[in-house]
XYZ file of C-alpha atoms in Angstrom:
682
model
C 109.286 86.534 104.931
C 106.447 85.470 102.664
C 104.177 88.343 104.179
C 106.953 90.939 103.375
C 107.384 89.435 99.969
C 103.676 89.457 99.006
C 103.253 92.908 100.470
C 106.103 94.606 98.537
C 105.461 92.716 95.293
C 101.746 92.009 95.008
C 100.603 94.807 97.309
C 98.521 92.336 99.503
C 98.193 91.852 102.160
C 98.793 95.427 103.251
C 100.012 94.335 106.826
C 102.808 92.158 105.153
C 105.401 94.475 106.874
C 104.672 92.660 110.175
C 107.035 89.885 108.735
C 109.994 91.919 110.022
C 108.546 91.837 113.622
C 108.239 88.115 113.281
C 112.009 87.996 112.187
C 113.041 90.073 115.284
C 111.327 87.624 117.722
C 112.838 84.538 115.991
C 116.258 86.179 115.974
C 115.974 87.083 119.552
C 115.053 83.536 120.680
C 117.591 81.663 118.456
C 120.607 84.039 119.391
C 119.866 84.231 123.042
C 119.249 80.364 123.313
C 122.613 79.688 121.673
C 124.501 81.999 123.941
C 122.818 80.473 127.073
C 123.797 76.861 125.871
C 127.287 77.996 125.256
C 127.631 79.593 128.743
C 126.029 76.407 130.324
C 128.459 74.159 128.562
C 131.760 76.150 128.830
C 131.214 78.662 131.800
C 131.582 81.686 129.519
C 130.635 83.177 126.130
C 133.100 83.490 123.481
C 132.744 86.996 121.903
C 135.154 86.052 119.321
C 133.225 82.951 118.220
C 129.979 84.767 118.554
C 130.946 87.672 116.190
C 132.689 85.311 113.842
C 129.362 83.524 113.471
C 127.545 86.775 112.892
C 130.148 87.811 110.314
C 129.992 84.475 108.392
C 126.079 84.545 108.619
C 125.503 88.136 107.688
C 128.365 89.926 105.914
C 128.711 87.980 102.729
C 125.158 88.203 101.596
C 124.744 91.726 102.866
C 127.879 93.111 101.183
C 126.931 91.156 97.848
C 123.472 92.721 97.757
C 124.775 96.211 98.601
C 127.556 95.875 95.920
C 125.103 94.628 93.166
C 122.679 97.386 94.264
C 125.131 100.135 94.034
C 126.418 98.959 90.645
C 122.833 98.788 89.157
C 122.060 102.118 90.571
C 124.941 103.532 88.812
C 123.783 102.082 85.495
C 120.199 102.907 85.961
C 119.664 106.092 87.928
C 120.933 109.546 87.620
C 122.185 112.476 89.640
C 120.237 113.114 92.887
C 118.743 109.579 93.379
C 122.018 107.904 92.651
C 123.655 110.272 95.163
C 121.054 109.301 97.838
C 121.547 105.644 97.206
C 125.236 105.776 97.377
C 124.916 107.312 100.813
C 122.477 104.751 101.863
C 124.984 102.164 100.854
C 127.786 103.467 103.151
C 125.363 103.568 106.103
C 124.132 99.997 105.147
C 127.745 98.743 105.083
C 128.208 99.881 108.695
C 124.879 98.534 109.845
C 123.496 101.967 110.668
C 120.883 102.367 107.756
C 117.968 102.790 110.289
C 119.564 105.994 111.711
C 120.223 107.218 108.042
C 116.554 106.976 107.255
C 115.637 108.650 110.455
C 118.031 111.548 109.848
C 116.492 112.260 106.371
C 112.960 111.862 107.662
C 112.105 108.873 105.609
C 108.574 107.431 105.986
C 108.545 103.735 105.496
C 105.031 103.971 104.080
C 105.371 107.104 102.063
C 104.322 106.661 98.492
C 105.251 110.072 97.257
C 109.070 109.944 97.673
C 111.721 108.017 95.629
C 112.425 104.925 97.852
C 115.822 103.618 98.343
C 116.562 99.977 97.065
C 118.558 99.572 100.308
C 115.796 100.870 102.665
C 115.050 97.245 104.022
C 118.501 97.351 105.596
C 117.019 99.137 108.393
C 115.961 95.951 110.065
C 119.409 94.329 109.679
C 120.850 97.390 111.216
C 118.567 97.171 114.240
C 119.364 93.625 114.856
C 123.214 94.117 114.553
C 123.003 96.982 116.939
C 121.067 95.004 119.538
C 123.610 92.184 119.216
C 126.462 94.592 119.686
C 125.351 95.116 123.391
C 123.147 92.149 124.299
C 125.859 89.469 124.559
C 127.794 91.818 126.890
C 124.731 92.451 129.242
C 123.902 88.726 129.025
C 127.541 87.594 130.130
C 127.493 90.043 133.017
C 124.069 88.846 134.247
C 125.244 85.222 133.977
C 128.317 85.770 135.982
C 126.602 87.641 138.647
C 123.881 85.046 138.942
C 126.371 82.158 138.756
C 128.630 83.304 141.536
C 126.056 82.158 144.091
C 124.420 79.153 142.483
C 124.775 77.937 138.729
C 121.011 77.809 138.184
C 120.660 81.603 139.212
C 122.326 82.601 135.939
C 119.158 82.242 133.909
C 117.125 84.168 136.377
C 119.527 87.107 136.291
C 119.379 86.953 132.489
C 115.639 87.038 132.655
C 115.632 90.085 134.958
C 118.272 92.068 132.911
C 116.440 91.408 129.591
C 112.991 91.964 131.099
C 114.090 95.500 132.207
C 115.596 96.220 128.771
C 112.494 94.700 127.004
C 109.914 96.680 129.281
C 111.957 99.926 128.809
C 112.024 99.455 125.030
C 108.392 98.662 124.882
C 107.479 101.709 126.908
C 109.477 103.941 124.749
C 108.035 102.345 121.665
C 104.450 103.348 122.761
C 105.755 107.018 123.508
C 107.713 107.432 120.344
C 105.013 105.881 118.007
C 102.438 108.443 119.385
C 105.060 111.289 119.055
C 106.961 110.588 115.834
C 105.831 107.310 114.064
C 108.369 107.424 111.375
C 111.207 107.547 113.882
C 109.648 104.880 116.021
C 109.300 102.624 112.910
C 113.102 102.526 112.266
C 114.517 103.110 115.776
C 116.568 100.607 117.577
C 115.167 101.766 120.880
C 111.564 101.306 119.870
C 112.260 97.823 118.455
C 114.518 96.152 120.871
C 111.746 94.847 122.831
C 110.588 92.542 120.048
C 114.244 90.827 119.893
C 113.920 90.939 123.725
C 110.684 89.090 124.044
C 112.139 86.240 121.871
C 115.151 86.195 124.248
C 112.915 86.025 127.343
C 111.307 83.060 125.709
C 114.577 81.331 125.155
C 115.550 81.844 128.775
C 112.244 80.414 129.974
C 112.155 77.622 127.450
C 112.242 74.780 129.758
C 108.762 75.965 131.199
C 107.171 75.409 127.827
C 108.419 71.741 127.376
C 105.472 69.441 127.065
C 105.172 66.013 125.384
C 101.302 66.517 124.552
C 101.142 66.664 120.770
C 97.846 68.338 120.869
C 99.242 71.291 122.828
C 102.083 71.821 120.213
C 99.521 71.496 117.527
C 96.885 73.754 118.521
C 99.401 76.290 119.932
C 101.233 76.398 116.503
C 97.835 76.754 114.732
C 96.599 79.466 116.887
C 99.970 81.531 116.881
C 100.066 81.125 112.952
C 96.469 82.310 112.854
C 97.247 85.381 114.976
C 100.175 86.342 112.409
C 97.840 85.897 109.461
C 95.056 87.835 111.140
C 97.612 90.674 111.890
C 98.843 90.793 108.477
C 95.351 90.928 106.904
C 94.027 93.525 109.531
C 97.055 95.948 110.022
C 97.581 98.681 107.429
C 100.074 101.581 107.144
C 97.516 103.653 108.847
C 97.621 101.957 112.071
C 100.068 103.079 114.926
C 103.120 101.103 114.477
C 105.177 99.548 116.147
C 103.450 100.412 119.386
C 101.015 99.079 120.414
C 99.930 97.140 117.373
C 103.239 95.120 116.849
C 102.185 93.289 120.074
C 99.717 91.249 117.908
C 102.283 89.568 115.410
C 104.806 89.278 118.131
C 102.324 87.486 120.389
C 101.494 85.129 117.606
C 105.190 84.421 116.836
C 105.891 83.738 120.523
C 103.084 81.157 120.505
C 104.330 79.460 117.506
C 107.862 79.294 118.763
C 106.775 78.152 122.351
C 104.686 75.496 120.742
C 107.628 74.275 118.852
C 109.888 73.758 121.843
C 110.262 70.085 122.319
C 107.720 69.247 119.820
C 108.028 66.614 117.037
C 107.449 67.717 113.618
C 104.087 65.844 113.530
C 102.907 68.026 116.451
C 103.242 71.262 114.548
C 101.042 72.821 111.815
C 101.648 71.336 108.409
C 101.949 75.018 107.026
C 105.233 75.264 109.017
C 106.644 71.863 108.424
C 105.996 71.121 104.800
C 109.171 71.018 102.379
C 108.431 74.231 100.386
C 108.047 76.168 103.857
C 111.186 74.794 105.165
C 113.122 75.737 102.115
C 111.850 79.238 102.113
C 112.873 79.378 105.840
C 116.351 78.443 104.823
C 116.556 80.950 101.976
C 114.703 83.602 103.880
C 117.639 85.816 104.616
C 118.760 85.922 100.957
C 115.306 86.375 99.949
C 114.650 89.275 102.123
C 117.867 90.962 101.004
C 117.211 90.446 97.193
C 113.574 91.052 96.981
C 113.432 94.884 97.622
C 116.124 95.861 95.175
C 114.416 93.650 92.536
C 111.166 95.641 93.323
C 112.734 98.928 93.137
C 114.797 98.306 90.038
C 111.747 96.904 88.046
C 109.436 99.858 88.899
C 111.039 102.188 86.000
C 110.619 99.572 83.349
C 107.146 97.543 84.191
C 103.989 99.006 85.326
C 103.791 98.216 89.008
C 101.104 95.898 90.011
C 100.768 94.480 86.422
C 101.064 90.740 85.860
C 104.241 91.000 84.213
C 105.689 93.069 87.082
C 104.550 90.697 89.600
C 105.758 87.530 88.018
C 109.186 88.987 87.129
C 109.741 90.255 90.680
C 108.798 86.964 92.184
C 110.741 84.759 89.804
C 113.833 87.042 90.095
C 113.748 87.244 93.904
C 113.444 83.491 94.372
C 116.023 82.783 91.745
C 118.719 85.053 93.172
C 117.942 84.093 96.623
C 118.228 80.270 95.736
C 121.391 80.798 94.005
C 122.906 83.011 96.557
C 122.019 80.796 99.410
C 123.556 77.513 97.683
C 126.672 79.358 96.218
C 127.612 81.937 98.871
C 125.621 82.125 102.058
C 125.554 78.429 102.988
C 129.075 77.372 101.838
C 130.653 80.408 103.755
C 128.454 79.812 106.845
C 129.573 76.103 107.009
C 133.305 76.898 106.195
C 136.168 77.044 108.644
C 136.939 80.634 107.667
C 137.948 82.875 110.669
C 138.099 79.873 112.989
C 141.238 78.677 115.025
C 141.621 75.390 113.455
C 140.514 76.304 109.847
C 143.184 74.012 108.251
C 141.852 70.940 109.931
C 138.214 71.552 108.745
C 138.906 72.749 105.272
C 139.018 69.424 103.722
C 140.526 68.725 100.345
C 142.250 71.130 98.027
C 139.203 71.731 95.966
C 137.229 72.826 99.026
C 140.209 75.125 100.202
C 140.503 76.856 96.846
C 136.621 77.470 96.699
C 136.733 78.973 100.227
C 139.813 81.179 99.580
C 137.861 82.448 96.274
C 134.841 83.178 98.257
C 136.639 84.989 100.947
C 138.723 86.960 98.317
C 135.643 87.977 96.738
C 133.974 89.022 100.173
C 137.288 90.987 101.089
C 136.926 92.854 97.866
C 133.386 93.761 98.132
C 133.756 96.043 101.146
C 136.508 98.500 99.747
C 134.889 98.453 96.197
C 131.488 99.242 97.535
C 132.689 101.803 100.045
C 134.920 103.434 97.438
C 132.378 103.526 94.860
C 129.900 104.917 97.140
C 132.177 107.623 98.539
C 133.262 108.552 95.028
C 129.618 108.768 93.885
C 128.737 111.045 96.794
C 131.486 113.486 95.974
C 131.062 113.229 92.156
C 128.738 115.610 90.389
C 126.880 113.349 87.916
C 125.754 114.766 84.548
C 122.262 116.169 84.215
C 119.778 114.903 81.919
C 120.275 116.485 78.641
C 117.690 116.859 75.736
C 118.077 115.067 72.626
C 115.891 117.380 70.561
C 114.829 120.924 71.266
C 111.799 121.382 73.593
C 108.687 122.325 71.601
C 106.645 124.919 73.492
C 103.708 127.136 73.150
C 104.345 130.659 73.961
C 102.975 131.828 77.235
C 101.747 135.468 77.260
C 104.221 138.192 78.354
C 103.568 140.578 80.991
C 104.115 143.515 78.553
C 101.575 144.913 76.074
C 98.116 143.816 75.977
C 98.393 139.801 75.651
C 95.321 137.639 75.290
C 94.308 135.714 78.299
C 95.863 132.291 78.526
C 93.332 129.588 77.856
C 92.929 125.885 78.917
C 93.440 125.123 75.310
C 96.934 126.293 75.403
C 97.691 124.299 78.596
C 96.240 121.259 76.753
C 98.669 121.911 73.862
C 101.486 121.979 76.328
C 100.368 118.727 77.983
C 99.940 116.945 74.636
C 103.467 118.056 73.566
C 104.787 116.649 76.965
C 103.036 113.385 76.579
C 104.417 112.925 73.070
C 108.001 113.641 73.934
C 110.390 110.588 73.555
C 113.295 112.305 75.293
C 114.029 114.297 78.484
C 114.139 117.905 78.510
C 116.638 120.070 80.292
C 114.642 120.586 83.305
C 114.176 124.079 84.626
C 114.722 122.684 88.142
C 117.704 120.478 88.475
C 116.454 117.150 89.781
C 118.658 117.250 92.801
C 116.889 120.427 93.897
C 113.395 118.890 93.248
C 112.424 118.292 96.716
C 113.326 121.787 97.614
C 111.100 123.277 95.009
C 107.851 123.339 96.881
C 106.208 126.707 97.657
C 108.672 128.985 99.401
C 105.786 129.878 101.790
C 106.176 126.266 103.152
C 110.038 125.675 102.886
C 111.249 129.182 103.652
C 108.642 130.895 105.596
C 107.382 127.833 107.655
C 103.766 128.481 106.919
C 102.712 124.893 106.847
C 101.307 124.778 110.417
C 99.952 128.128 111.047
C 98.872 129.467 114.524
C 98.081 132.957 115.773
C 101.686 133.706 116.201
C 102.202 132.957 112.577
C 99.528 134.965 110.911
C 101.425 138.198 110.417
C 104.254 136.354 108.852
C 102.022 134.176 106.661
C 100.178 137.227 105.222
C 101.268 138.363 101.779
C 101.039 141.210 99.263
C 99.329 143.424 101.841
C 97.807 145.774 102.795
C 95.461 145.588 99.806
C 91.937 146.821 99.236
C 90.865 143.182 99.148
C 91.485 140.123 101.166
C 91.779 136.489 100.249
C 92.126 133.647 102.783
C 93.638 130.248 101.593
C 92.559 127.221 103.788
C 93.754 123.762 103.627
C 96.709 121.411 103.920
C 100.119 121.279 102.263
C 98.356 120.860 98.859
C 96.726 124.268 99.498
C 100.081 125.901 100.359
C 101.442 124.470 97.170
C 99.210 126.571 94.939
C 100.501 129.754 96.631
C 103.023 130.843 94.022
C 100.456 130.861 91.321
C 97.647 132.401 93.671
C 100.076 135.200 94.717
C 100.942 136.032 91.154
C 97.374 135.871 89.952
C 95.967 138.123 92.880
C 98.754 140.562 93.447
C 98.004 142.801 90.511
C 94.184 142.643 91.526
C 95.272 144.477 94.917
C 94.646 141.404 97.222
C 96.116 140.854 100.712
C 96.542 136.979 100.870
C 96.308 135.301 104.337
C 97.438 131.763 104.543
C 95.933 129.450 106.970
C 97.131 125.864 106.632
C 98.035 122.762 108.472
C 99.931 119.907 106.989
C 97.677 116.877 106.224
C 94.532 118.629 107.583
C 91.944 119.255 104.776
C 90.201 122.362 104.433
C 86.783 120.692 105.030
C 85.624 119.454 108.511
C 86.167 115.822 107.801
C 87.993 113.769 110.353
C 91.176 112.267 109.017
C 94.320 110.525 110.539
C 97.702 111.575 109.316
C 100.056 109.330 107.108
C 102.455 108.771 110.081
C 99.636 107.341 112.273
C 100.073 109.882 115.069
C 97.382 109.073 117.707
C 96.307 112.700 118.471
C 96.298 113.970 114.886
C 92.540 113.801 114.208
C 91.840 115.923 117.473
C 94.524 118.519 116.511
C 93.130 118.768 113.003
C 89.564 119.305 114.161
C 90.664 121.976 116.534
C 92.704 123.666 113.548
C 89.650 123.491 111.281
C 87.387 125.199 113.941
C 90.129 127.853 114.589
C 90.690 128.602 110.957
C 86.805 129.091 110.508
C 86.796 131.657 113.351
C 89.822 133.458 111.610
C 87.774 133.678 108.389
C 85.041 135.262 110.391
C 87.509 137.849 111.893
C 89.062 138.670 108.476
C 85.776 138.757 106.673
C 87.495 138.199 103.341
C 86.418 139.018 99.783
C 87.793 135.643 98.716
C 87.989 132.227 100.471
C 89.972 129.527 98.623
C 89.762 125.886 99.824
C 92.041 122.978 98.655
C 92.665 119.526 100.144
C 94.998 116.654 98.965
C 93.266 113.774 97.397
C 94.893 111.269 99.794
C 92.542 112.779 102.380
C 89.999 110.259 101.116
C 92.196 107.306 102.034
C 92.669 108.788 105.641
C 89.054 109.109 106.859
C 88.927 107.922 110.414
C 85.619 106.271 109.752
C 87.301 104.003 107.264
C 84.652 104.680 104.669
C 85.476 103.920 101.000
C 83.680 104.350 97.514
C 80.116 105.617 97.974
C 80.503 105.963 101.724
C 83.616 108.271 101.325
C 81.783 110.472 98.672
C 78.847 110.938 101.077
C 81.078 111.618 104.031
C 83.305 114.098 102.134
C 80.451 115.833 100.500
C 78.642 116.163 103.871
C 81.795 117.632 105.448
C 82.324 120.037 102.557
C 78.841 121.241 102.324
C 78.982 121.858 106.282
C 82.045 123.735 105.809
C 80.843 125.931 102.932
C 77.731 126.925 104.589
C 79.814 128.176 107.459
C 81.990 130.249 105.150
C 79.774 131.757 102.489
C 78.532 135.329 103.194
C 77.112 138.337 101.272
C 79.864 139.822 98.837
C 82.077 136.851 99.485
C 83.485 134.477 96.866
C 84.144 130.997 98.220
C 86.074 128.803 95.848
C 86.720 125.103 96.164
C 89.763 124.288 94.011
C 90.426 120.757 93.259
C 93.923 119.364 94.131
C 96.460 118.354 91.416
C 95.943 114.645 90.696
C 98.683 112.697 92.335
C 101.591 111.527 90.067
C 104.948 109.914 90.155
C 108.042 111.353 91.818
C 110.069 112.604 88.853
C 113.321 112.496 90.906
C 112.905 108.831 91.471
C 111.417 107.957 88.074
C 114.000 109.348 85.720
C 116.653 106.693 84.741
C 119.286 106.390 82.095
C 117.153 103.952 80.116
C 113.579 105.224 80.136
C 111.807 108.194 78.606
C 108.986 110.603 79.631
C 106.242 107.933 79.107
C 107.664 105.937 81.955
C 106.710 108.694 84.281
C 103.243 109.292 83.035
C 100.424 108.930 85.520
C 96.740 108.625 85.525
C 93.938 110.063 87.537
C 93.379 108.076 90.656
C 90.152 106.789 92.162
C 90.417 109.168 95.175
C 90.788 112.179 93.023
C 87.545 111.302 91.104
C 85.595 110.575 94.396
C 86.774 113.853 96.038
C 85.813 115.821 92.731
C 82.416 114.266 92.697
C 81.952 114.970 96.444
C 83.161 118.567 96.258
C 81.058 119.275 93.130
C 77.848 117.994 94.704
C 78.456 120.010 97.895
C 79.071 123.281 96.010
C 75.914 122.717 93.897
C 73.987 122.522 97.061
C 75.439 125.619 98.424
C 74.562 128.937 97.201
C 77.525 131.284 97.003
C 80.164 128.788 96.569
C 82.052 127.612 93.247
C 83.912 124.566 92.179
C 87.035 124.699 90.026
C 88.243 121.452 88.378
C 91.945 121.548 87.703
C 91.961 118.290 85.784
C 92.784 119.949 82.437
C 95.713 121.765 83.954
C 97.464 118.569 84.584
C 95.983 115.817 82.237
C 95.123 115.347 78.653
C 91.457 114.455 77.749
C 92.428 110.736 77.708
C 93.407 110.952 81.510
C 97.158 110.696 80.843
C 99.218 113.199 82.970
C 102.767 114.123 82.272
C 105.492 114.606 84.961
C 106.594 117.795 83.375
C 105.113 120.494 81.000
C 107.431 122.424 78.964
C 110.642 122.119 80.936
C 109.028 122.552 84.144
C 108.547 119.605 86.544
C 104.889 119.526 87.672
C 105.431 117.981 91.273
C 108.100 118.292 93.844
C 107.333 114.700 95.017
C 104.275 112.669 94.063
C 101.844 115.006 95.518
C 102.763 118.589 95.940
C 103.235 121.162 93.023
C 106.622 122.755 92.364
C 106.506 126.567 92.860
C 107.475 126.892 89.155
C 104.517 124.978 87.890
C 102.273 126.602 90.319
C 103.338 130.096 88.857
C 103.005 128.759 85.448
C 99.329 128.213 86.106
C 98.932 131.776 87.336
C 96.852 132.833 84.232
C 94.447 130.013 84.801
C 94.104 130.752 88.445
C 93.583 134.490 87.718
C 90.987 133.578 85.185
C 88.850 131.343 87.625
C 89.458 133.405 90.901
C 88.860 136.818 89.464
C 85.607 136.126 87.829
C 83.294 139.103 88.225
C-alpha cells in the first residue's frame, strides 16, 4: 500500500502500481488458507459464513468511501465529469468497476483524460469477482479429493487452482500484448495473481522451517525484489504480463518466509510497529487515498509540497479514523451472525452496532439513488459572470487584413486574465467528441492503402499536400483544410495513432509489444506514398509525448540528439525540387478542461505551462531543419501560450484541447489564418 500511496501522491516510485499485485497475492494466500482450515476442521465450507465475513470486511468501508466521493463530486464537479463519476459509483457499488473502465476504454496510466476518483475500485472488483467463484470450485475439489482419502483434498485443490492460475497467466500474456488497457483491468488477466497466493496457502506445510536464517534472508530477498520492481517498472512496461511476475514472485517469497516464523526471524521492515499499523489500516488507506488525490488536484498544484503534505495527512487521518470507528468495530461485531445477541455484550455495544448497521444500510440506497438521479439529470452548464472580451477575427467577406500572431497573443492574454468561466462554444460533455472529424467520423487515424481515397480531402486540386504524423497531426486538419482549400489544394492524410512523422523508434502508451515494429513499417510506407503522390507540400507534426516513448530510453541531451537525427533523416528523404516541407510544432500539452472545471475554481486553475518534452522536441526539430535545405520549421508556441510561458485552456469561448493533448476541431479552425500564413509562403 505504501508503494501505491507514494506513486499516486508523490509521483515516485513510478512502479508503485505494483502494490496492487502484492495485495492480490496476499489476499489469495489468506482467503484460501482460511477456507482450507475451515474444511479440515468442519468437513465443509460455509458459504454463508464466508460471504458474511466478506460483507463485514469490505462493504462498510467501500460504501462509505463511495458515498463520500459521490457527495463531494456533486459539490465540486460539473456536468459531464459528475455524470461519469456517478456512473462509476453505480458500477463500484456492485463490484464491477473494472468492466466499466474496460468498456469506456480507460487507460490506467493515461495522463490526458479526466481521471475518476473511483478508478481504484477496479482492484476491489477483481478480488470480489474471483471470490464469487473460487469458494465453489474449492469446495468441489475438496469433496472430490476427500471421498477417497482426507489428505487428497489439498492435492485436488492444488490441481484445480493450478489449472485456473495457468490459464489466467497465459491469457494475461496474450491480452497484454494485444490490448494492454483491457489486460490491466480484466479479472481474467489478474486471477493468476490471486491464484498463486492460493497455491502457496495449499502448499504452506512444505515451507515450514524453524531455521530463523532461512526466514530472515527469504523475507529480505522477497522484499528486495518488490522494491526493485517498484523502482524499475514504469507505465511504459508491458503490464500485467509478463512483468507482474516480478512483484508477485517477491511477495510469494516474503509470505513463504513468514510461514511458521517467529517475528524475530523476519525483516524489521515488516515487523516494526509503524509497518504493522499501516498493514492494519491498509484497506481504508487504499480506499481513501485516491479520492483525496483527485479532489485536491483542482485546488493545489499537483506535485507541490502543499499538495503532497495535504494528501498524505488527509489520507492517513481519514484511514485511521475509519479503521477505528467503522471498519474494525463492524468487522469484530456479531452483525449478521446466528448468535448475534450472545456476542453483542452490553447495551452500549448493542446501540453502537445498531447505529453502524443503520448507517451502512442507508448508504447503499442513498448512493445508488443519488448516482441514478445524477445520471438522468441534466446538470446546468458553466455560465459566464461577465461578458466574454474578444478581439474580432477577420471575416471571410471584403478584403480583411491577414490575422497576425499579435492578435492571437491578445486573445491568449485576455483568456489568462479572466476570473470566470465563459459559456463555452463546445459543451463540456461533448469535449471528448470535439476532435478532428477526420479522426472521429472518417476513421483516418490509422491509414492504409485501403483508406487513402477516403482520407483525401478537397480534391481534385491543382496542388497536393500530404499530412504525415500521429493523432496530433490529424488534430490540425480542420485548420489545414480551411487554410489550403481556397489555395486549390488536395490534401492527403497519412497518419497512425502514436506513430510520429519522423523515423524515431517509439513505444505506444499502452505498452503493446509489437508497436515499434508496426510504427516503423508505417513510417516506411508513408515515405513511399509521398514519393508516389509527389506533393507540392508535405506537412509533418508529432506529439510531444513521443520524446517520453523512445524505445532507446534516451532522455535530455540524448533524446534531443536521437530526435534530431531521426528528423534530419526523414526530412532528407522528403525534400525535393519545387516541394515545400514543413515541420509544424505540436500544441504544448495542457490540462483536460473537462476534468479541470469545478464549481469553485476559475480559469487560472486550468492554466498550463510548456513542458520539457516540448522544448526538447522543438530544439531537435529546429536543428534538423536548419541542417536540411528545402525544409522549414514552424513554432506554434505563440498560438497557445503567452510570452511568459502560461497557456490558457480556452481562447475566446473555444476550448483549446479536447483532452490534454489533442486540439479541438474548433480551435484548429480558429487557427486557420495563422496556418495559411505559414503554409502558403511564396
